[in-house]
Tab-separated table of C-alpha atoms in Angstrom:
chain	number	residue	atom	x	y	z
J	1	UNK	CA	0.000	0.000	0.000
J	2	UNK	CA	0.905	3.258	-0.551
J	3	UNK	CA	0.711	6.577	1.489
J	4	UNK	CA	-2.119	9.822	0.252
J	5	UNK	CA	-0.136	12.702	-0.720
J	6	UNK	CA	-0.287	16.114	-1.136
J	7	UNK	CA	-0.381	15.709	-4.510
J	8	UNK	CA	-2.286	12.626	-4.743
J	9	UNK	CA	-5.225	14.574	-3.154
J	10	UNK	CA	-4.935	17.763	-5.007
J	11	UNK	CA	-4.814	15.838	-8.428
J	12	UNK	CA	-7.710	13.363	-7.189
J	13	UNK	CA	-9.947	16.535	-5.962
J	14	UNK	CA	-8.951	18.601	-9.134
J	15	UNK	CA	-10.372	15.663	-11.643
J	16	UNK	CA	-13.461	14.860	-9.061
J	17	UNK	CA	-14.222	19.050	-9.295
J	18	UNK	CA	-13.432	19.103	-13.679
J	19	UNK	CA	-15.666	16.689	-14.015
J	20	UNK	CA	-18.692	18.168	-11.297
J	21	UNK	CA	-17.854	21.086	-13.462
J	22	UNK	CA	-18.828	18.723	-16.844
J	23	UNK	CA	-21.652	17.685	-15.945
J	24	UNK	CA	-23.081	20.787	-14.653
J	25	UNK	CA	-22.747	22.813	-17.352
J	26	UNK	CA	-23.929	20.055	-19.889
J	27	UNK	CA	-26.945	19.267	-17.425
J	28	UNK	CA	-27.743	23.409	-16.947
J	29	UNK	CA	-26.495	24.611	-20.539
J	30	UNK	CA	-28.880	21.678	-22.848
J	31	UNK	CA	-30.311	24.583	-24.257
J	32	UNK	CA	-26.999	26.486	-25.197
J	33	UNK	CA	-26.008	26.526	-28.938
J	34	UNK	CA	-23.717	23.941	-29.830
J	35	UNK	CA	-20.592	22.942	-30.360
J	36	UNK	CA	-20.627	22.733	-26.310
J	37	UNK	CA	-16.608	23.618	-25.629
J	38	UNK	CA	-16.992	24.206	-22.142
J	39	UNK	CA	-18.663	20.621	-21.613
J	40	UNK	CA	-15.609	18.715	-23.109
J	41	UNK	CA	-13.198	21.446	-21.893
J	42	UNK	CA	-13.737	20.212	-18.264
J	43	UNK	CA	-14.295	16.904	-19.443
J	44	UNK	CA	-10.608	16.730	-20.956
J	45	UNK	CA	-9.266	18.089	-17.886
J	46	UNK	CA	-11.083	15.779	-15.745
J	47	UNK	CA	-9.252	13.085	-18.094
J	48	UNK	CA	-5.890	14.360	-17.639
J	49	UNK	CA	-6.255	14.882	-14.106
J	50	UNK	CA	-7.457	11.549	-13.556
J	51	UNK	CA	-4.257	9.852	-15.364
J	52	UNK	CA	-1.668	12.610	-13.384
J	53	UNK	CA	-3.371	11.539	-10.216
J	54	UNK	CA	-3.022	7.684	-11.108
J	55	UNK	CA	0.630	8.374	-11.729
J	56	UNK	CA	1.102	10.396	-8.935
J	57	UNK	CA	-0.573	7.466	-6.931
J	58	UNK	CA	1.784	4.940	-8.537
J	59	UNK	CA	4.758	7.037	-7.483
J	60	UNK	CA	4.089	7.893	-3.760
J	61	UNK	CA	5.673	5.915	-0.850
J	62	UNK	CA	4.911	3.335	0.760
J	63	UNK	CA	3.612	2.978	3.780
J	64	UNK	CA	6.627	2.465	6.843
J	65	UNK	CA	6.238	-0.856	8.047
J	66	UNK	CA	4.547	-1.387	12.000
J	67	UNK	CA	6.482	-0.468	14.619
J	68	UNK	CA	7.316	-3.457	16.867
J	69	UNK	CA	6.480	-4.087	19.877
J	70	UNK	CA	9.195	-3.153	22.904
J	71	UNK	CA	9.009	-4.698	26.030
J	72	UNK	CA	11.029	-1.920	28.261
J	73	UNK	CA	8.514	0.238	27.094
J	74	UNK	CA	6.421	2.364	29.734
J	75	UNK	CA	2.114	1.571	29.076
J	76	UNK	CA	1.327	4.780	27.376
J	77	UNK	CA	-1.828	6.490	29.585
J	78	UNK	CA	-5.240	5.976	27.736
J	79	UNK	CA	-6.327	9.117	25.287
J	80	UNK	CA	-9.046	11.421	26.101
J	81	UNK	CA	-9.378	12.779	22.843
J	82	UNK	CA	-10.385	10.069	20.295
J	83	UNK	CA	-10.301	11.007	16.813
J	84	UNK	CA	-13.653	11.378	15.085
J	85	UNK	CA	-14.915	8.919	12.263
J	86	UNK	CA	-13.677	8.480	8.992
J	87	UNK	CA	-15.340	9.929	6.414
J	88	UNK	CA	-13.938	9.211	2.661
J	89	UNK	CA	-15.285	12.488	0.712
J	90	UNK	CA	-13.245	11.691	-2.347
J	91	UNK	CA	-15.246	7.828	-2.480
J	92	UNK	CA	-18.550	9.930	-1.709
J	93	UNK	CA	-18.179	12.822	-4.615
J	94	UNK	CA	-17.154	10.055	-7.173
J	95	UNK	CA	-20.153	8.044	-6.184
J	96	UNK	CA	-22.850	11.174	-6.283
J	97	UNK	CA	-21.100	11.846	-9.869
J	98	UNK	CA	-21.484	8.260	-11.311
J	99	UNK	CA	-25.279	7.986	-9.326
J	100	UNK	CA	-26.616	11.282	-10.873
J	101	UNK	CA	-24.767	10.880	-15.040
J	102	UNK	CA	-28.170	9.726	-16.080
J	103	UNK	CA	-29.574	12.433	-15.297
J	104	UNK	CA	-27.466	14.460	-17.232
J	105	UNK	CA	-27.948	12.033	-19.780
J	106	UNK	CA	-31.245	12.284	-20.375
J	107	UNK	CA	-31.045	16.143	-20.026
J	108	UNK	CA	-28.368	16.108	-23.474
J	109	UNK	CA	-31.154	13.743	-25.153
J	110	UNK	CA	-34.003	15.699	-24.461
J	111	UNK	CA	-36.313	16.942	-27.347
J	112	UNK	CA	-38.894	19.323	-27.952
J	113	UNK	CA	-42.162	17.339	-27.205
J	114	UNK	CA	-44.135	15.017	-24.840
J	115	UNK	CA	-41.623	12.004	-25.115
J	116	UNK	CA	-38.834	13.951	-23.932
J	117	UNK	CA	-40.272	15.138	-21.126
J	118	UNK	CA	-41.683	11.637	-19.919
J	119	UNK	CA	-38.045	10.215	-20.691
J	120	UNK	CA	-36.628	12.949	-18.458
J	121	UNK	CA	-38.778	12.093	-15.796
J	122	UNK	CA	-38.651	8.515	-16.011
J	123	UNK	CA	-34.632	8.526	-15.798
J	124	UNK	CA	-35.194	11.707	-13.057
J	125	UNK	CA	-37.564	9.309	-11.040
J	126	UNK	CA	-35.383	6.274	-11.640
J	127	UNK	CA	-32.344	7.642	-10.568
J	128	UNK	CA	-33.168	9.189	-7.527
J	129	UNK	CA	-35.176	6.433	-5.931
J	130	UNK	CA	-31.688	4.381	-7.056
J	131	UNK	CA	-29.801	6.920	-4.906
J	132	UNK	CA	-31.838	7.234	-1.880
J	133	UNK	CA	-32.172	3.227	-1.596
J	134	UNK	CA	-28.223	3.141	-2.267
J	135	UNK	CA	-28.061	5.864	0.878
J	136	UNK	CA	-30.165	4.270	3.329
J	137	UNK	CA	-28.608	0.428	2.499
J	138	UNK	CA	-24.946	2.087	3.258
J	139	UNK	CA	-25.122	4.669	5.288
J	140	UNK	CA	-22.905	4.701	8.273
J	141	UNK	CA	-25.354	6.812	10.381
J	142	UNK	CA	-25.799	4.277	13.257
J	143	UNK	CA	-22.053	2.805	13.441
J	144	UNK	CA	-21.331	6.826	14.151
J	145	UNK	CA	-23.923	7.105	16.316
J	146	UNK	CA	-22.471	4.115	18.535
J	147	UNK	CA	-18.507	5.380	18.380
J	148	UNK	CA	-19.788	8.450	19.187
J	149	UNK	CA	-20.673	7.431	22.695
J	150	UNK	CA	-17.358	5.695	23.060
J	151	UNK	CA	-15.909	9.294	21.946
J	152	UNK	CA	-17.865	10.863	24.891
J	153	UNK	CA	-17.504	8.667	27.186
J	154	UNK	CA	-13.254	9.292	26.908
J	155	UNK	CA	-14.096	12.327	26.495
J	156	UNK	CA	-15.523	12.602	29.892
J	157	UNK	CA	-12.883	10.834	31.619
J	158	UNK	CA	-13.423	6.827	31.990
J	159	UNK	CA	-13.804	4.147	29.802
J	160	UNK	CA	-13.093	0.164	30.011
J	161	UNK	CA	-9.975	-0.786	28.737
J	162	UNK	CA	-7.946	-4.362	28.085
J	163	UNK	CA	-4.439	-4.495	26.922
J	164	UNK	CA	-4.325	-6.075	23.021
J	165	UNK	CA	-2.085	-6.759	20.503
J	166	UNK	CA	-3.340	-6.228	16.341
J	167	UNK	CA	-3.254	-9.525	14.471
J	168	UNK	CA	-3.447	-9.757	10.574
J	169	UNK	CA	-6.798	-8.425	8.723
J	170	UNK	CA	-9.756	-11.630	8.779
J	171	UNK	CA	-11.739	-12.897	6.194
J	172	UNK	CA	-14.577	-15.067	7.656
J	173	UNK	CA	-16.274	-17.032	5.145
J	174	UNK	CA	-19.676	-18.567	5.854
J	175	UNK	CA	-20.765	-21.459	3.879
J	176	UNK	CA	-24.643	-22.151	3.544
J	177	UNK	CA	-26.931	-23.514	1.087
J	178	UNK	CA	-27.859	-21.830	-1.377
J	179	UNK	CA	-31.190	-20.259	-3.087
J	180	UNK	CA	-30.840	-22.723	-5.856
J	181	UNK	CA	-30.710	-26.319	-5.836
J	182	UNK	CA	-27.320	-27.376	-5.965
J	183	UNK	CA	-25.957	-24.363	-5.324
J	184	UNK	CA	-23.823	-22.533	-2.670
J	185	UNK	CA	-24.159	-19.173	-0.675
J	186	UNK	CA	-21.507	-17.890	1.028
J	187	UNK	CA	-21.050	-14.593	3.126
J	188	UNK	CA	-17.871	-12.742	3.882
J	189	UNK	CA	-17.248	-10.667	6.793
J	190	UNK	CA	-13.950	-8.449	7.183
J	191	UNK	CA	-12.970	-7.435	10.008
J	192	UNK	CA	-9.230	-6.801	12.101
J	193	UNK	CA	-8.495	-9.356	14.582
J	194	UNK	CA	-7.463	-8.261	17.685
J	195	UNK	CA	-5.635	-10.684	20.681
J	196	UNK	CA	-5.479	-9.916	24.180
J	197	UNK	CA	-3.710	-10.971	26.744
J	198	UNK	CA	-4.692	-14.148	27.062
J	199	UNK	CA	-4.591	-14.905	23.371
J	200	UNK	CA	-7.808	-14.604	23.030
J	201	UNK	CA	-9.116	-13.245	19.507
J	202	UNK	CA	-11.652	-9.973	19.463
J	203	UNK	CA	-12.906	-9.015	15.951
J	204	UNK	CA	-12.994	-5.433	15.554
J	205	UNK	CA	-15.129	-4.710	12.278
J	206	UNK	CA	-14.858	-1.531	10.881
J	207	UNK	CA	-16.764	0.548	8.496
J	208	UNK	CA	-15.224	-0.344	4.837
J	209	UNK	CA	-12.841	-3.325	3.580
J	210	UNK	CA	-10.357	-0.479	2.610
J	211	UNK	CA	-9.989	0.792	5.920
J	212	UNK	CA	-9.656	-2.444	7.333
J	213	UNK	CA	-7.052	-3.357	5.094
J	214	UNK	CA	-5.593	0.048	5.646
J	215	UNK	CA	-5.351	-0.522	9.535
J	216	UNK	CA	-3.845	-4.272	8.967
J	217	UNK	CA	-0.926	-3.095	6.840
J	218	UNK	CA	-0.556	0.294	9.405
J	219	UNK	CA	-1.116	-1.857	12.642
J	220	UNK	CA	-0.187	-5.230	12.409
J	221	UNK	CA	1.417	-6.805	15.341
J	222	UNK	CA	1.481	-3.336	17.534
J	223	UNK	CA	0.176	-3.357	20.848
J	224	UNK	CA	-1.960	-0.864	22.730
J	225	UNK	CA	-5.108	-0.262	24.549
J	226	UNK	CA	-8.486	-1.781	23.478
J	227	UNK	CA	-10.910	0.454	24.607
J	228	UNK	CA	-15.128	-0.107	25.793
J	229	UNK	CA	-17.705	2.258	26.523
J	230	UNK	CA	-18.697	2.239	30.219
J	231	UNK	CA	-22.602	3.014	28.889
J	232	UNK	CA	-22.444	-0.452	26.796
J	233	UNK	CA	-26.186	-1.469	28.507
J	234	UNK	CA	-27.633	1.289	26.974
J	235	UNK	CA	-26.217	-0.058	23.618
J	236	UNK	CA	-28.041	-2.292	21.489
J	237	UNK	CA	-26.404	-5.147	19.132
J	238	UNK	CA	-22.588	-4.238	18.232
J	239	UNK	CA	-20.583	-2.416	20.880
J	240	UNK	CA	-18.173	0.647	19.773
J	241	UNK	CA	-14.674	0.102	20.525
J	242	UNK	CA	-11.360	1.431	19.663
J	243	UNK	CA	-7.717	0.331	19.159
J	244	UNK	CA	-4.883	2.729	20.249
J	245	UNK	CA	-1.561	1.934	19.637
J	246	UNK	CA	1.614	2.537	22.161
J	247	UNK	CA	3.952	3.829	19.557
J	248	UNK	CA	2.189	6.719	18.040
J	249	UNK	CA	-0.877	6.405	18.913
J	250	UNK	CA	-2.648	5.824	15.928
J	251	UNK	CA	-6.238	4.952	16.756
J	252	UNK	CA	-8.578	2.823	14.783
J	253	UNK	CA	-12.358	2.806	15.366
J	254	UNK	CA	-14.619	-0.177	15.490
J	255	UNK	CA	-17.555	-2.626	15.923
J	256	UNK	CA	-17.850	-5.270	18.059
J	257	UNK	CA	-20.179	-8.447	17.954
J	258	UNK	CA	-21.572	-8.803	21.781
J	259	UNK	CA	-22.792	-12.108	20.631
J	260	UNK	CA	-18.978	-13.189	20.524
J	261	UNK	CA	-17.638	-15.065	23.493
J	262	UNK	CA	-14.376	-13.587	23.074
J	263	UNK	CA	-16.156	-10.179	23.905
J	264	UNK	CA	-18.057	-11.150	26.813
J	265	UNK	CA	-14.211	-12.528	28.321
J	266	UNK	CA	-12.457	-9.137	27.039
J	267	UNK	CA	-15.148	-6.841	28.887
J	268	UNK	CA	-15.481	-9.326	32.082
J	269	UNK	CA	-11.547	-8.393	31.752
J	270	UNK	CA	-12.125	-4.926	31.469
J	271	UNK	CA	-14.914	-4.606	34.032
J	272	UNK	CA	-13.244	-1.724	36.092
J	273	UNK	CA	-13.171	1.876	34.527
J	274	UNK	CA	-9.867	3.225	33.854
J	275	UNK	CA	-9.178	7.095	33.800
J	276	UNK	CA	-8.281	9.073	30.498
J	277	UNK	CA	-5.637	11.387	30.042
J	278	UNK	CA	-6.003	14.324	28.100
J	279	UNK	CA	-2.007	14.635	27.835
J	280	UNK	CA	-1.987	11.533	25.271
J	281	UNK	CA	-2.280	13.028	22.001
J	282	UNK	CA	-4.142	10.261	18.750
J	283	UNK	CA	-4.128	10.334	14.986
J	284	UNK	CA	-6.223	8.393	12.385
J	285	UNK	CA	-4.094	5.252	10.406
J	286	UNK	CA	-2.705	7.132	7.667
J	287	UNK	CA	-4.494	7.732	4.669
J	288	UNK	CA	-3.567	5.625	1.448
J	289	UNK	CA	-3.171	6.127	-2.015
J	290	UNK	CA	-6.456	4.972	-4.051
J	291	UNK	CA	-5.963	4.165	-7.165
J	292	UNK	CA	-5.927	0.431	-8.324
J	293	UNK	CA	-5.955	0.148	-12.434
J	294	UNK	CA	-8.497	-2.829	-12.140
J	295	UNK	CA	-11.029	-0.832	-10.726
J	296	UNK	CA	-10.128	3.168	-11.350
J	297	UNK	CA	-8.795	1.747	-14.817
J	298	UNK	CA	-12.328	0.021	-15.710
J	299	UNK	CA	-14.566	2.755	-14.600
J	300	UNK	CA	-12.582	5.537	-16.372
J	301	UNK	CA	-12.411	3.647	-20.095
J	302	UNK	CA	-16.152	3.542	-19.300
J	303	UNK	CA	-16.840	7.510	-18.698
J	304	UNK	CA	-14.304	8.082	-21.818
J	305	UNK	CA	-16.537	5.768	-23.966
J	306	UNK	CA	-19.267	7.604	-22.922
J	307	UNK	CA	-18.262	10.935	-23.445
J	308	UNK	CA	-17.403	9.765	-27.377
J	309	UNK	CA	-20.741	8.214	-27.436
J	310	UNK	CA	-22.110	11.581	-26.860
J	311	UNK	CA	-19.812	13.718	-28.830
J	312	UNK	CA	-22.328	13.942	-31.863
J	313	UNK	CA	-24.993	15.739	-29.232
J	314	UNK	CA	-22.326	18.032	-27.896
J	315	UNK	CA	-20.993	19.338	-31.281
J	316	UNK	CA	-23.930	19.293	-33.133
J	317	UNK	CA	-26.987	21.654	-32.784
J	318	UNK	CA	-30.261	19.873	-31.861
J	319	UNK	CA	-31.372	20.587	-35.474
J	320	UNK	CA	-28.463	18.685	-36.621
J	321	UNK	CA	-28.920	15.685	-34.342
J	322	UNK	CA	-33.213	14.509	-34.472
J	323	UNK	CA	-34.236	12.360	-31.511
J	324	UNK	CA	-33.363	8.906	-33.250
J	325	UNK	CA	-29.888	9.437	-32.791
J	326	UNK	CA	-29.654	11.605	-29.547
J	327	UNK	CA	-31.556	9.519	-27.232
J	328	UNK	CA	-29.671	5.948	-28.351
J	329	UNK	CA	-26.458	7.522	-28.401
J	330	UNK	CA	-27.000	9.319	-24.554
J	331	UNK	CA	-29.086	5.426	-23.481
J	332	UNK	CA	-26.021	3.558	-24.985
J	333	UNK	CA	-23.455	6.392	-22.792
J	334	UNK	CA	-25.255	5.691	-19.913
J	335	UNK	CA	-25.115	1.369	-20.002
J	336	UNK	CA	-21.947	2.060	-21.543
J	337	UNK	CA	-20.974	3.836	-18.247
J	338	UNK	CA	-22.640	2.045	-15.441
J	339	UNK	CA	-21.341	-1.502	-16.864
J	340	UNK	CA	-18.302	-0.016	-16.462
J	341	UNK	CA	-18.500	1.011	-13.216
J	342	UNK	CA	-20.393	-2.550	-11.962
J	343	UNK	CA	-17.179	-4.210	-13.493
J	344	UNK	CA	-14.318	-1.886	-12.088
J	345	UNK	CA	-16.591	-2.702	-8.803
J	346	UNK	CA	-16.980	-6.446	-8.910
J	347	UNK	CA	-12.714	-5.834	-8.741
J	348	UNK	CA	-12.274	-4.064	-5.286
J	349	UNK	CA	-13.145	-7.282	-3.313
J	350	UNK	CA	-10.050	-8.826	-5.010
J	351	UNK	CA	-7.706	-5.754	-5.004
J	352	UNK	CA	-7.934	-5.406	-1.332
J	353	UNK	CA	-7.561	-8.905	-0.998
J	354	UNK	CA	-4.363	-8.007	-2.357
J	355	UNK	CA	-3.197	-4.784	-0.702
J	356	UNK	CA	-2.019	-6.496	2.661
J	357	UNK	CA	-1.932	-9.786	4.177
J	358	UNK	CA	-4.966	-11.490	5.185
J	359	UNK	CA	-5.904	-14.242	7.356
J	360	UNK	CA	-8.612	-16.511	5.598
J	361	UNK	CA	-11.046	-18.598	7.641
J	362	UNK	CA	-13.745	-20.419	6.224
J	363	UNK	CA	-17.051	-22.210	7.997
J	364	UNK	CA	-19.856	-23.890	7.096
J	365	UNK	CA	-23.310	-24.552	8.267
J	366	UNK	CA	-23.703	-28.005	9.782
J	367	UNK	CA	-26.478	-28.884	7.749
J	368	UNK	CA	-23.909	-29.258	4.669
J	369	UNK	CA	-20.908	-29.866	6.062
């Protein structure tokens, strides 16, 4: 893995913003006389942004390997000041961008007359009830809700705490039948695994496969506090908890599964409160460098497709380009686009697979085992 940059960031922000720019003006400006310069101006830009800030990713360090542990160390006190969650904006303003293209879509198709106002609508209607499902299936709203109390509770002074020791990232596979006769279902969980003093393992499971791969190749084998919230009755389901390290005190944030015997011995462990100092200073597990050519590389030959797909509506007038060509050139953009997207997607599972090491472990349901 390697580290975010300066540069990496400014590059990856400047082709996010050309290409915001884009698709506003082509989604505000339909009515403008063609050809429509601006609209592949920003578009170009966004293209040659994109491919400085995949070199620019290629290029940038490495992330320094995990400090080991040392014995004649002194126990670092326990933080105060956790940091707050995680929130990927560069992910998020990609994912708004590829979610609303449709729209735009249908807006560069659009004719005079009754059928291009019903197509606009239809795609309108389609894509936002797309977007608000997509919102509410993976929003983090509740996870933050719980590490916020954890946050508080530091905050305010006390909080349990066990001493633990970061093991390699876990895959869990589940094996269970399947929907289909014959066939298999299986379920995979990621999570980091955690040991404490006793050896025993506690899955932390945090909010996305990249950060948890992230925190693995950051984290792995340092040791440090495992921390609880004191108010965990007045928690339902997973309990917040967070990881902070003795060397640095980077600080990973987390789920935990109360169902999980190893929990239950880790907070029997950790059943006394311990005091927070406000002296220990935290940081978040340093950002990485996103770019991986089987997804990135997938999803932008898809949006550069597109855009030549289109290029007939953009330099043309609408006189110039009737309805019969406009609205299959902008439908084929858009499947063009979003298969390209659901492939470079259907990749990330296997490219973080192979960012860091992972521990596998595999299990099946009685019944077919």
């Amino acid at each position: 893995m390697r580290r975010s940059t300066l540069l990496t960031r400014f590059l990856g922000a400047g082709a996010l913003l050309a290409a915001a720019a884009g698709l506003a003006l082509a989604y505000g400006g339909f009515d403008t006389s063609a050809p429509r310069l601006d609209v592949l101006g920003c578009l170009a830009a966004s293209a040659v942004l994109t491919a400085a800030w995949a070199l620019a990713c290629r290029v940038a360090p490495h992330l320094p390997p995990p400090a080991a542990p040392d014995p004649a160390r002194e126990v670092p006190a326990i933080p105060a000041r956790l940091p707050s969650y995680v929130r990927d904006f560069g992910r998020a303003t990609g994912t708004v961008l590829i979610v609303f293209s449709p729209i735009v879509l249908a807006r560069l198709a659009e004719r005079n007359g009754l059928f291009g106002a019903v197509f606009f609508l239809l795609v309108l209607f389609i894509t936002l009830k797309f977007a608000f499902s997509l919102r509410k299936d993976v929003s983090p709203k509740e996870g933050r809700a719980k590490l916020k109390v954890l946050i508080e509770d530091a905050a305010a002074g006390e909080v349990h705490a066990i001493r633990a020791r970061v093991d390699r990232p876990l895959v869990f596979r589940y094996h269970e039948r399947g929907d289909k006769p014959g066939k298999l279902s299986t379920t995979q969980q990621y999570c980091l695994a955690l040991k404490d003093a006793k050896g025993e393992e506690i899955p932390l499971m945090l909010a996305e496969r990249t950060e948890t791969a992230r925190a693995g190749a950051a984290l792995s084998g340092t040791e440090g506090w495992l921390l609880f919230s004191p108010r965990y009755k007045l928690i339902e389901g997973t309990q917040p908890a967070a990881f902070v390290a003795d060397h640095d005190g980077t600080t990973v944030l987390g789920l935990t599964n109360p169902e999980e015997v190893t929990y239950r011995t880790a907070t029997a462990a950790a059943r006394e409160r311990r005091p927070t100092s406000r002296d220990r200073a935290t940081r978040k597990v340093p950002r990485t460098a996103k770019f991986r050519l089987p997804v990135h590389g997938q999803i932008a030959a898809g949006a550069l497709l597109a855009t030549l797909l289109c290029l007939p509506v953009l330099l043309l007038d609408t006189d110039d380009v009737p309805g019969l060509v406009a609205y299959p050139l902008c439908i084929l953009a858009g499947v063009v686009l979003m298969w390209a997207v659901l492939r470079g997607v259907g990749e990330t599972q296997h490219t973080i697979l192979e960012d860091t090491e992972w521990t596998v472990r595999e299990e099946s349901d009685p019944e077919i085992a």
